[in-house]
Coordinates of C-alpha atoms in Angstrom, one line a residue:
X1 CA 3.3 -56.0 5.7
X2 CA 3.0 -53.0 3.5
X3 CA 4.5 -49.8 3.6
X4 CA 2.9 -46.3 3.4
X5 CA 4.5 -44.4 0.7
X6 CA 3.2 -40.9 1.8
X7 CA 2.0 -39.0 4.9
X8 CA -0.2 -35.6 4.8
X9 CA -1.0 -33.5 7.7
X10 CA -4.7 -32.0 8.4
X11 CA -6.5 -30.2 11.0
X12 CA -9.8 -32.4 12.3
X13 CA -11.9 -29.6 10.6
X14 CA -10.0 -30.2 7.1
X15 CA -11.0 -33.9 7.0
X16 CA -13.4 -34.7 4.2
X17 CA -16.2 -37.0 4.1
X18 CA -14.2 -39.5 1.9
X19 CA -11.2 -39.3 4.4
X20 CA -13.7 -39.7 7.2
X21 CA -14.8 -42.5 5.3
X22 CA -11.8 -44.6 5.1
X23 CA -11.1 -44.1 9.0
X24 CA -14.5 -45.6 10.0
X25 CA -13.6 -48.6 7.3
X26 CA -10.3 -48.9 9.2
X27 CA -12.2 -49.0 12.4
X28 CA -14.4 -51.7 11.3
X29 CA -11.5 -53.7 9.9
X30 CA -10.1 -54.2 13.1
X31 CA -11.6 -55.3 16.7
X32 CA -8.1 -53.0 18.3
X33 CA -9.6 -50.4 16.9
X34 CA -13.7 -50.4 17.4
X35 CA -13.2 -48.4 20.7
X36 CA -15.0 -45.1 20.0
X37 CA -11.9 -42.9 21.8
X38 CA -10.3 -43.5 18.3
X39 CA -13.6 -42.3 16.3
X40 CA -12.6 -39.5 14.1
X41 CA -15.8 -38.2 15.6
X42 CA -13.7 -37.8 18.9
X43 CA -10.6 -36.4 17.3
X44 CA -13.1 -33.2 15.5
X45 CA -14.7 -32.7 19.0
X46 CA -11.3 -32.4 20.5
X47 CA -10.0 -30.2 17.6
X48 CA -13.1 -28.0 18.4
X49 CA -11.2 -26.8 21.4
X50 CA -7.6 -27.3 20.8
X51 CA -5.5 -24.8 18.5
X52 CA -3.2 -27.9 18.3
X53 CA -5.1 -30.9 17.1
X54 CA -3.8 -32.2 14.0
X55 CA -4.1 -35.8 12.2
X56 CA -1.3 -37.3 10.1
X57 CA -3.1 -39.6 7.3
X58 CA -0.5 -42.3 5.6
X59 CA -1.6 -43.3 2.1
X60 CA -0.7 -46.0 0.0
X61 CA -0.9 -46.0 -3.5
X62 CA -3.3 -42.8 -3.1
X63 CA -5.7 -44.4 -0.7
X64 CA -6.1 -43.2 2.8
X65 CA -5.0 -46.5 5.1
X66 CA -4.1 -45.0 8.2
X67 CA -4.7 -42.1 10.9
X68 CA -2.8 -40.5 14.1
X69 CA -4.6 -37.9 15.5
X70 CA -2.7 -35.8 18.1
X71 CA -1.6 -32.2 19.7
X72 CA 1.2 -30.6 18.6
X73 CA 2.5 -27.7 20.8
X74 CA 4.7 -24.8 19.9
X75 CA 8.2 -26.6 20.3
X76 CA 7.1 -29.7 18.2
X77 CA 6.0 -31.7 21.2
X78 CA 3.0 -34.3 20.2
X79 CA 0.6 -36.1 22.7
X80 CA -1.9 -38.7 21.8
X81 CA -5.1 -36.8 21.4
X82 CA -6.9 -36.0 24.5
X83 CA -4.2 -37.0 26.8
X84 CA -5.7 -37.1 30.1
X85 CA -9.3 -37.9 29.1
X86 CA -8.9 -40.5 26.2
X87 CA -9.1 -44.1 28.1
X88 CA -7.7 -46.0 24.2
X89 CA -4.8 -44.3 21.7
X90 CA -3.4 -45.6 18.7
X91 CA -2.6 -45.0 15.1
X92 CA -5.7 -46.7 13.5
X93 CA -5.1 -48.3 10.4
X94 CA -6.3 -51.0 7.6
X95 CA -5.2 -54.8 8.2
X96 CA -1.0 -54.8 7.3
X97 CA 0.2 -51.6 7.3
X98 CA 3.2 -50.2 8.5
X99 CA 5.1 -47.5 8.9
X100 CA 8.5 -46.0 10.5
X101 CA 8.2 -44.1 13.7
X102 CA 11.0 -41.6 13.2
X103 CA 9.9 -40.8 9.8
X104 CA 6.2 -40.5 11.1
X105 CA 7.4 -37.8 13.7
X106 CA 9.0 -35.5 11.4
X107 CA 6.1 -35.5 8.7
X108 CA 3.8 -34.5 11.9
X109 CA 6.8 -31.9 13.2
X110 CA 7.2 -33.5 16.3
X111 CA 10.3 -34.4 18.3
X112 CA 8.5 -36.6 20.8
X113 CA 5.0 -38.2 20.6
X114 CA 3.6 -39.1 24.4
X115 CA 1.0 -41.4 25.1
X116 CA -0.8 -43.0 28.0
X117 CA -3.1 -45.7 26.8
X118 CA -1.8 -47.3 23.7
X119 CA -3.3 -50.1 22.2
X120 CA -0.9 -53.3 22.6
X121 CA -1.2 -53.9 18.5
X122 CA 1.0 -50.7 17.7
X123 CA 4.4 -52.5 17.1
X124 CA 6.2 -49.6 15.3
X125 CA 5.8 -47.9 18.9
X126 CA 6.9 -50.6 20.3
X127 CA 10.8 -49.5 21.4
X128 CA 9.5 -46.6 22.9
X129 CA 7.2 -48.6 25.7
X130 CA 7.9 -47.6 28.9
X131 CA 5.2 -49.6 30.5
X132 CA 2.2 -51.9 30.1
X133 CA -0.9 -51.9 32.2
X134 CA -3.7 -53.7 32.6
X135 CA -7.4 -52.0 30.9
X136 CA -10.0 -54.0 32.8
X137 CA -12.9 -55.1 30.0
X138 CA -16.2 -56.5 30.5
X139 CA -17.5 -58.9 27.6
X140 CA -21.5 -58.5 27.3
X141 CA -24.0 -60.7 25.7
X142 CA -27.7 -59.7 25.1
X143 CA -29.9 -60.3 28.0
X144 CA -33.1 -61.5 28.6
X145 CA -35.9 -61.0 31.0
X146 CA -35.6 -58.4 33.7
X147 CA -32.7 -56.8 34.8
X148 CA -32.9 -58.7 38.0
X149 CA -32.8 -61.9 36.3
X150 CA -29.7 -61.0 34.4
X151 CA -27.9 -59.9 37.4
X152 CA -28.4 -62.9 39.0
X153 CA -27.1 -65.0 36.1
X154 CA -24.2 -62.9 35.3
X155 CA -22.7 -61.7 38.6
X156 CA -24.5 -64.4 41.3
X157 CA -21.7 -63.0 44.0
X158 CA -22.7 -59.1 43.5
X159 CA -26.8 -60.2 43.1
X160 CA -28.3 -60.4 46.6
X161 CA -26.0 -57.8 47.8
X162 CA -26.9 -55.0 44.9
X163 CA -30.7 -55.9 44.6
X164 CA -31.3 -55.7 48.4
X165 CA -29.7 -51.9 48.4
X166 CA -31.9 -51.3 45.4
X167 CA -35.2 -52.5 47.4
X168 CA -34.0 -50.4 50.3
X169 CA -33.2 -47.0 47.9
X170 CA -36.5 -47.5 46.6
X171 CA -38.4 -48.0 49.6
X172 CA -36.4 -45.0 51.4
X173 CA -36.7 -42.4 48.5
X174 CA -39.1 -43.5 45.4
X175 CA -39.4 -46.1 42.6
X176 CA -35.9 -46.9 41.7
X177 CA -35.6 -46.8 37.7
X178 CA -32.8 -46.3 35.0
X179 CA -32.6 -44.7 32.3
X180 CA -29.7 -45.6 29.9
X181 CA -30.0 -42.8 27.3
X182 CA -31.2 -39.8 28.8
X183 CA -31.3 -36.6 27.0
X184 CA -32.2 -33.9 29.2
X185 CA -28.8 -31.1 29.2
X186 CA -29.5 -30.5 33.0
X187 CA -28.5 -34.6 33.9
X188 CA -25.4 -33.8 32.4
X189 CA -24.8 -30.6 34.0
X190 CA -25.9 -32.4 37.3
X191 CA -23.4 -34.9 36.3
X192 CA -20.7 -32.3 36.0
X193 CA -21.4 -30.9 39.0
X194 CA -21.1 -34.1 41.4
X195 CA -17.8 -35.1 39.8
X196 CA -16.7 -31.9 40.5
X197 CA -16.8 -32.2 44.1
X198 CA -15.5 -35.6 44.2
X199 CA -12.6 -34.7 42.7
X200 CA -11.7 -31.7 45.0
X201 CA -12.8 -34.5 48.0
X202 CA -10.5 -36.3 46.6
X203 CA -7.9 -34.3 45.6
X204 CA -7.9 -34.9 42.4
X205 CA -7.7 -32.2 39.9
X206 CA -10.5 -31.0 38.8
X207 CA -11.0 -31.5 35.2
X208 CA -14.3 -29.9 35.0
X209 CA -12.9 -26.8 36.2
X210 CA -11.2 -26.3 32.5
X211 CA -14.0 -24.9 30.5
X212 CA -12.5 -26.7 27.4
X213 CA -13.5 -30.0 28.8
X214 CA -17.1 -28.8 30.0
X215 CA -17.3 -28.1 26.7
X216 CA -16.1 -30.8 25.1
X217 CA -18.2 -33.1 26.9
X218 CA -21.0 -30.6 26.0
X219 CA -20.7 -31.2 22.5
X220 CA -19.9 -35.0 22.5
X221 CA -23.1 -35.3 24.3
X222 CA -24.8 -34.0 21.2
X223 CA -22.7 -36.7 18.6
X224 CA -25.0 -39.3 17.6
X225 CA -22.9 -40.9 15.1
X226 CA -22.7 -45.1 14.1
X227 CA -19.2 -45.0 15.1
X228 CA -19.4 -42.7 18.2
X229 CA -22.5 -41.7 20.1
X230 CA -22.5 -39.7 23.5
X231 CA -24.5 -41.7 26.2
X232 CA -25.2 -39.7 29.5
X233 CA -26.9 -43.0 31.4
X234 CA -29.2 -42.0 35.2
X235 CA -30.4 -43.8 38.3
X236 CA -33.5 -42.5 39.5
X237 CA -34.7 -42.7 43.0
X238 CA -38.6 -41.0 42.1
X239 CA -37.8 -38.6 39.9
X240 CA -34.3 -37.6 41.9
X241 CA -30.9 -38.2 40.7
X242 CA -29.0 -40.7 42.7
X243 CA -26.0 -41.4 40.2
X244 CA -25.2 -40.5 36.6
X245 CA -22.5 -41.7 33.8
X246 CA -21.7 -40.4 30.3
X247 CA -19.3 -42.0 28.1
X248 CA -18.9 -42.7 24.4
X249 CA -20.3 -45.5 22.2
X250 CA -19.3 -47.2 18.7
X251 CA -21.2 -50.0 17.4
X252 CA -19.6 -52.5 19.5
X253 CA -17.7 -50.5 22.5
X254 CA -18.9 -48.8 24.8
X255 CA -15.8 -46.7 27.1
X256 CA -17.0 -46.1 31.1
X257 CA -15.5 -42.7 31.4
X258 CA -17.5 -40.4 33.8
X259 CA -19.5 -41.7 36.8
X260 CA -20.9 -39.6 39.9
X261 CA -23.2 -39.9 42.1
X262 CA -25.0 -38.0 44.9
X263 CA -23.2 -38.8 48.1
X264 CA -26.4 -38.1 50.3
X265 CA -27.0 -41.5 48.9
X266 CA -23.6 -43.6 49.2
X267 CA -25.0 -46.3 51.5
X268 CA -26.5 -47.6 48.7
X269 CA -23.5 -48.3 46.3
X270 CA -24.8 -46.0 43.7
X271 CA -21.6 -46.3 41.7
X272 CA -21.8 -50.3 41.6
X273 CA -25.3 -49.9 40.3
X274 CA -24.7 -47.6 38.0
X275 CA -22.3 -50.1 36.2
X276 CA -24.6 -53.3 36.8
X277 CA -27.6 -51.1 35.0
X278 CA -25.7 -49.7 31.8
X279 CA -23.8 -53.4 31.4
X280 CA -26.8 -54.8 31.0
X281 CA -28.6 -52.0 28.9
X282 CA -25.5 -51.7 26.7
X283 CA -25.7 -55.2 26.1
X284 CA -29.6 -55.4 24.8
X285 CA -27.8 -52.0 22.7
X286 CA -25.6 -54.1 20.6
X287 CA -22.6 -53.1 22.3
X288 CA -20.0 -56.4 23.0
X289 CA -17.8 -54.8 25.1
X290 CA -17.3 -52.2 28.0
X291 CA -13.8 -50.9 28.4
X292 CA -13.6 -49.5 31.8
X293 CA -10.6 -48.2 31.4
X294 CA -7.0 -48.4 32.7
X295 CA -6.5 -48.2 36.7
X296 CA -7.0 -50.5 39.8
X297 CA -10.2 -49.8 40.9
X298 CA -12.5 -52.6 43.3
X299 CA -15.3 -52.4 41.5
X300 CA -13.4 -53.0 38.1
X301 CA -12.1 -56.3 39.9
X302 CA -15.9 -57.3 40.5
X303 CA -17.1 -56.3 37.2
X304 CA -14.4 -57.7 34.5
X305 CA -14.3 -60.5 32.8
X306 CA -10.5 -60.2 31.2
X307 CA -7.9 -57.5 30.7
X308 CA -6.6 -56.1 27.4
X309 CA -3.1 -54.4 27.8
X310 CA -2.3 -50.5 26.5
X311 CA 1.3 -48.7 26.8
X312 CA 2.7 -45.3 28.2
X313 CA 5.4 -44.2 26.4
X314 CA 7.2 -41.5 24.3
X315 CA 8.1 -42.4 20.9
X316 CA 11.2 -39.8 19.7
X317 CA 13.7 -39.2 16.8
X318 CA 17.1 -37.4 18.1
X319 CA 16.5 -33.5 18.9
X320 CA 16.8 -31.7 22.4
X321 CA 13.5 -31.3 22.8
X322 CA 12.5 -34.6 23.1
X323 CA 15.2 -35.6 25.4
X324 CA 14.2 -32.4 27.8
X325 CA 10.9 -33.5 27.9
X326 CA 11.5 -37.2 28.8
X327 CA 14.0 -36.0 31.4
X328 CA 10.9 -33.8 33.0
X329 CA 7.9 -36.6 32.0
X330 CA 9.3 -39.7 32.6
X331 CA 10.1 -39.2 36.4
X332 CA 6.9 -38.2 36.9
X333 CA 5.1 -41.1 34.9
X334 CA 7.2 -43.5 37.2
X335 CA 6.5 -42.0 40.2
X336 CA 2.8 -41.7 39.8
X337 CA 2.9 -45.9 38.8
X338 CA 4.7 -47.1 41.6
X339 CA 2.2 -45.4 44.2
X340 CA -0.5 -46.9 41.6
X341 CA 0.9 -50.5 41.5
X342 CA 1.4 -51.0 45.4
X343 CA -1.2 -50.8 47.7
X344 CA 0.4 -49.8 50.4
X345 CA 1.6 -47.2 48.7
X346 CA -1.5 -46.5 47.0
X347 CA -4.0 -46.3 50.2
X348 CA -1.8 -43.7 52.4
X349 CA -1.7 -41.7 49.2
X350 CA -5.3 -41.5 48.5
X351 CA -5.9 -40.6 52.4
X352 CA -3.2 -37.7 51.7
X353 CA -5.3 -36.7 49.1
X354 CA -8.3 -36.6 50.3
X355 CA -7.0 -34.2 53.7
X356 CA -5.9 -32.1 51.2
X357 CA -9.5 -31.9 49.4
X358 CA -11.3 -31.6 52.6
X359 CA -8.9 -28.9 53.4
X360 CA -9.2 -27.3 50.0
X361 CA -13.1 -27.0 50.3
X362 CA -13.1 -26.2 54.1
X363 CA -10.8 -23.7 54.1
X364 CA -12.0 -19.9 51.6
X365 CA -8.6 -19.4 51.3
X366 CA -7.3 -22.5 49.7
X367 CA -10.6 -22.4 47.6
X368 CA -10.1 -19.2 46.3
X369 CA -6.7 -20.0 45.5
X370 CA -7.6 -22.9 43.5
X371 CA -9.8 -20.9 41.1

C-alpha cells in the first residue's frame, strides 16, 4: 500500500484537464469505481449549483492518485457529494493507495464527512461504518435478435407475463416502441413532471420541487461525456408517453436513477417494462452493468442478478461539531432503516405515506403549505 504525501483542495470548476485526466484513469483502473455517480463529470454538474462542492485531490510524488468530492457547509460539516441523489460514493483512487481518514478531514476542513452509499472497497472508512446494505446489480451481456427473443432467454419467469401487457398496451393505445436515447427537452420535462406527483402520492418529498435539482438534471442531460453521459430512455404507446427514465452512463455502468410513468396507464406494468427495455438496450450499448441502486424494491428482486454492498456512515476526527451532528443524524438514519429492513414495518409505513400525499394534493390548504 502506498501513502499519499500531500492533499490540495479545489472547487469542481478549478479542476484542469490534466487533473480531470488522472480521475478518469483512476476510474478505469478500477471496476469499484466505473459507476458514473463518481465521474468528475458528476461532481462539476453538482458544483454548478452548490456554493459548497469542493474536491480534495491526494498526490504522491506530484501525481494526482486520488479524489473525494463533497459539500462542505459553514461549520465544517462534509457530505459525500450529492447526498440524497448520488446511488455510489467513494474516494476514487489508483490501484494501492492509502490514506488516513482523520488527516483527510482536516486538509478538507471538515469535522464529520457523512455518507449514504459507500462503496465496500473504502477500508480507511471503514471504523466509521454504521451499516451495510445491499445495491441490487444487474450483469448484462449483448443481445441478439429482437427484444422479445432476449426477454425470453434472460427472464423466462417475467416473459409471457410482460410481452402479453405489451400486446394489450399496443392494441389499446398504438404501436408500442422504445426509444433508449431520446433527446427531445420536453420527455424530460414530462419525466419531471410524473415523478413529481408520485412522490407527493406517495409522500415522498419532492425532490423536483428544489429548482437546484431540476436543474441539475437539466444540465446532466446535456453531458455526453465517455465517462458519463445523461440517458433520458421512453416507452411509447403511438406517439404518447407511457413511461420515461433518465439516469447516467460510463462506459460500462449504467445507474437506474429516475423512473415515472403515466398512471392512466398502470395496468400495464409500465415501470417493469421500462427496466426490461433499457437492460436490454444498454446491453447492445456496451454497458456491463446496471446498478439499480440501494433499497428493497420488488421489481429489483425480479430484475437482479447479485448484490454489491455500499455503507452509511460518518467518518469524524474529535471536535463538537461532529459529535452534535451524529447525536442529530444517527437516530434518524436508524430509524429510517429499521422501517426499511422489516416489512411489516415497512408496508404500514408506506400506507401512512401515501394518506398523507393523497391528503396533501386533495386538500388547497396543505398544498399551498407545501410550496
Amino acid at each position: 500500500m502506498r501513502s499519499t504525501s500531500a492533499i490540495t483542495i479545489h472547487r469542481p470548476e478549478e479542476l484542469n484537464e490534466s487533473l480531470r485526466r488522472a480521475w478518469h484513469r483512476a476510474m478505469d483502473e478500477s471496476p469499484d469505481y466505473a459507476n458514473p455517480f463518481l465521474a468528475p463529470e458528476f461532481t462539476l454538474g453538482v458544483g454548478r449549483y452548490r456554493g459548497g462542492a469542493r474536491v480534495a485531490v491526494l498526490h504522491e510524488n506530484g501525481e494526482a492518485v486520488g479524489f473525494l468530492p463533497y459539500e462542505r457547509n459553514a461549520y465544517g460539516v462534509g457530505r459525500a457529494i450529492g447526498l440524497g441523489l448520488s446511488d455510489c460514493q467513494a474516494l476514487v483512487h489508483r490501484p494501492g493507495v492509502t490514506w488516513d481518514s482523520r488527516r483527510l478531514l482536516r486538509a478538507c476542513g471538515l469535522s464529520v464527512f457523512e455518507f449514504d452509499h459507500l462503496v465496500a472497497e473504502q477500508q480507511p472508512f471503514g471504523p466509521y461504518v454504521t451499516g451495510t446494505f445491499a445495491s441490487p446489480v444487474l450483469d448484462l451481456k449483448p443481445g441478439e435478435g429482437d427484444y422479445p427473443g432476449w426477454l425470453r432467454a434472460t427472464y423466462p419467469g417475467l416473459a409471457k407475463t410482460t410481452l402479453k401487457k405489451e400486446r394489450r398496451l399496443a392494441r389499446d393505445a398504438g404501436e408500442v416502441r422504445f426509444v433508449y436515447d431520446e433527446r427531445d427537452p420536453r420527455m424530460l420535462r414530462t419525466l419531471m413532471r410524473w415523478k413529481s406527483a408520485q412522490y407527493r402520492r406517495t409522500g415522498r418529498m419532492d425532490r423536483f420541487a428544489k429548482p437546484w435539482i431540476v436543474d441539475l438534471v437539466d444540465h446532466l442531460f446535456q453531458v455526453r461525456e465517455e465517462h458519463f453521459t445523461g440517458i433520458l430512455s421512453v416507452v411509447y404507446a403511438g406517439d404518447r408517453p407511457v413511461a420515461a427514465h433518465f439516469g447516467p452512463r460510463s462506459r460500462t455502468v449504467f445507474a437506474a436513477w429516475f423512473t415515472a410513468y403515466d398512471p392512466g396507464f398502470g395496468y400495464y406494468s409500465p415501470g417493469l417494462m421500462m427496466h426490461l427495455r433499457l437492460a436490454e438496450a444498454a446491453g447492445r450499448d456496451g454497458v456491463t452493468l446496471m446498478d439499480m441502486g440501494r433499497g428493497a424494491k420488488e421489481y429489483k428482486d425480479w430484475l437482479k442478478t447479485r448484490e454489491l454492498r455500499v455503507a452509511e456512515g460518518f467518518a469524524a476526527r474529535p471536535h463538537p461539531v461532529a459529535a452534535a451532528h451524529r447525536m442529530w443524524r444517527r437516530p434518524v438514519r436508524g430509524l429510517r432503516n429499521t422501517v426499511l429492513a422489516h416489512p411489516r414495518l415497512r408496508e404500514p409505513a408506506d400506507r401512512l405515506l401515501k394518506t398523507v400525499g393523497t391528503l396533501r394534493t386533495s386538500s388547497p390548504g396543505v398544498g399551498a403549505r407545501a410550496r
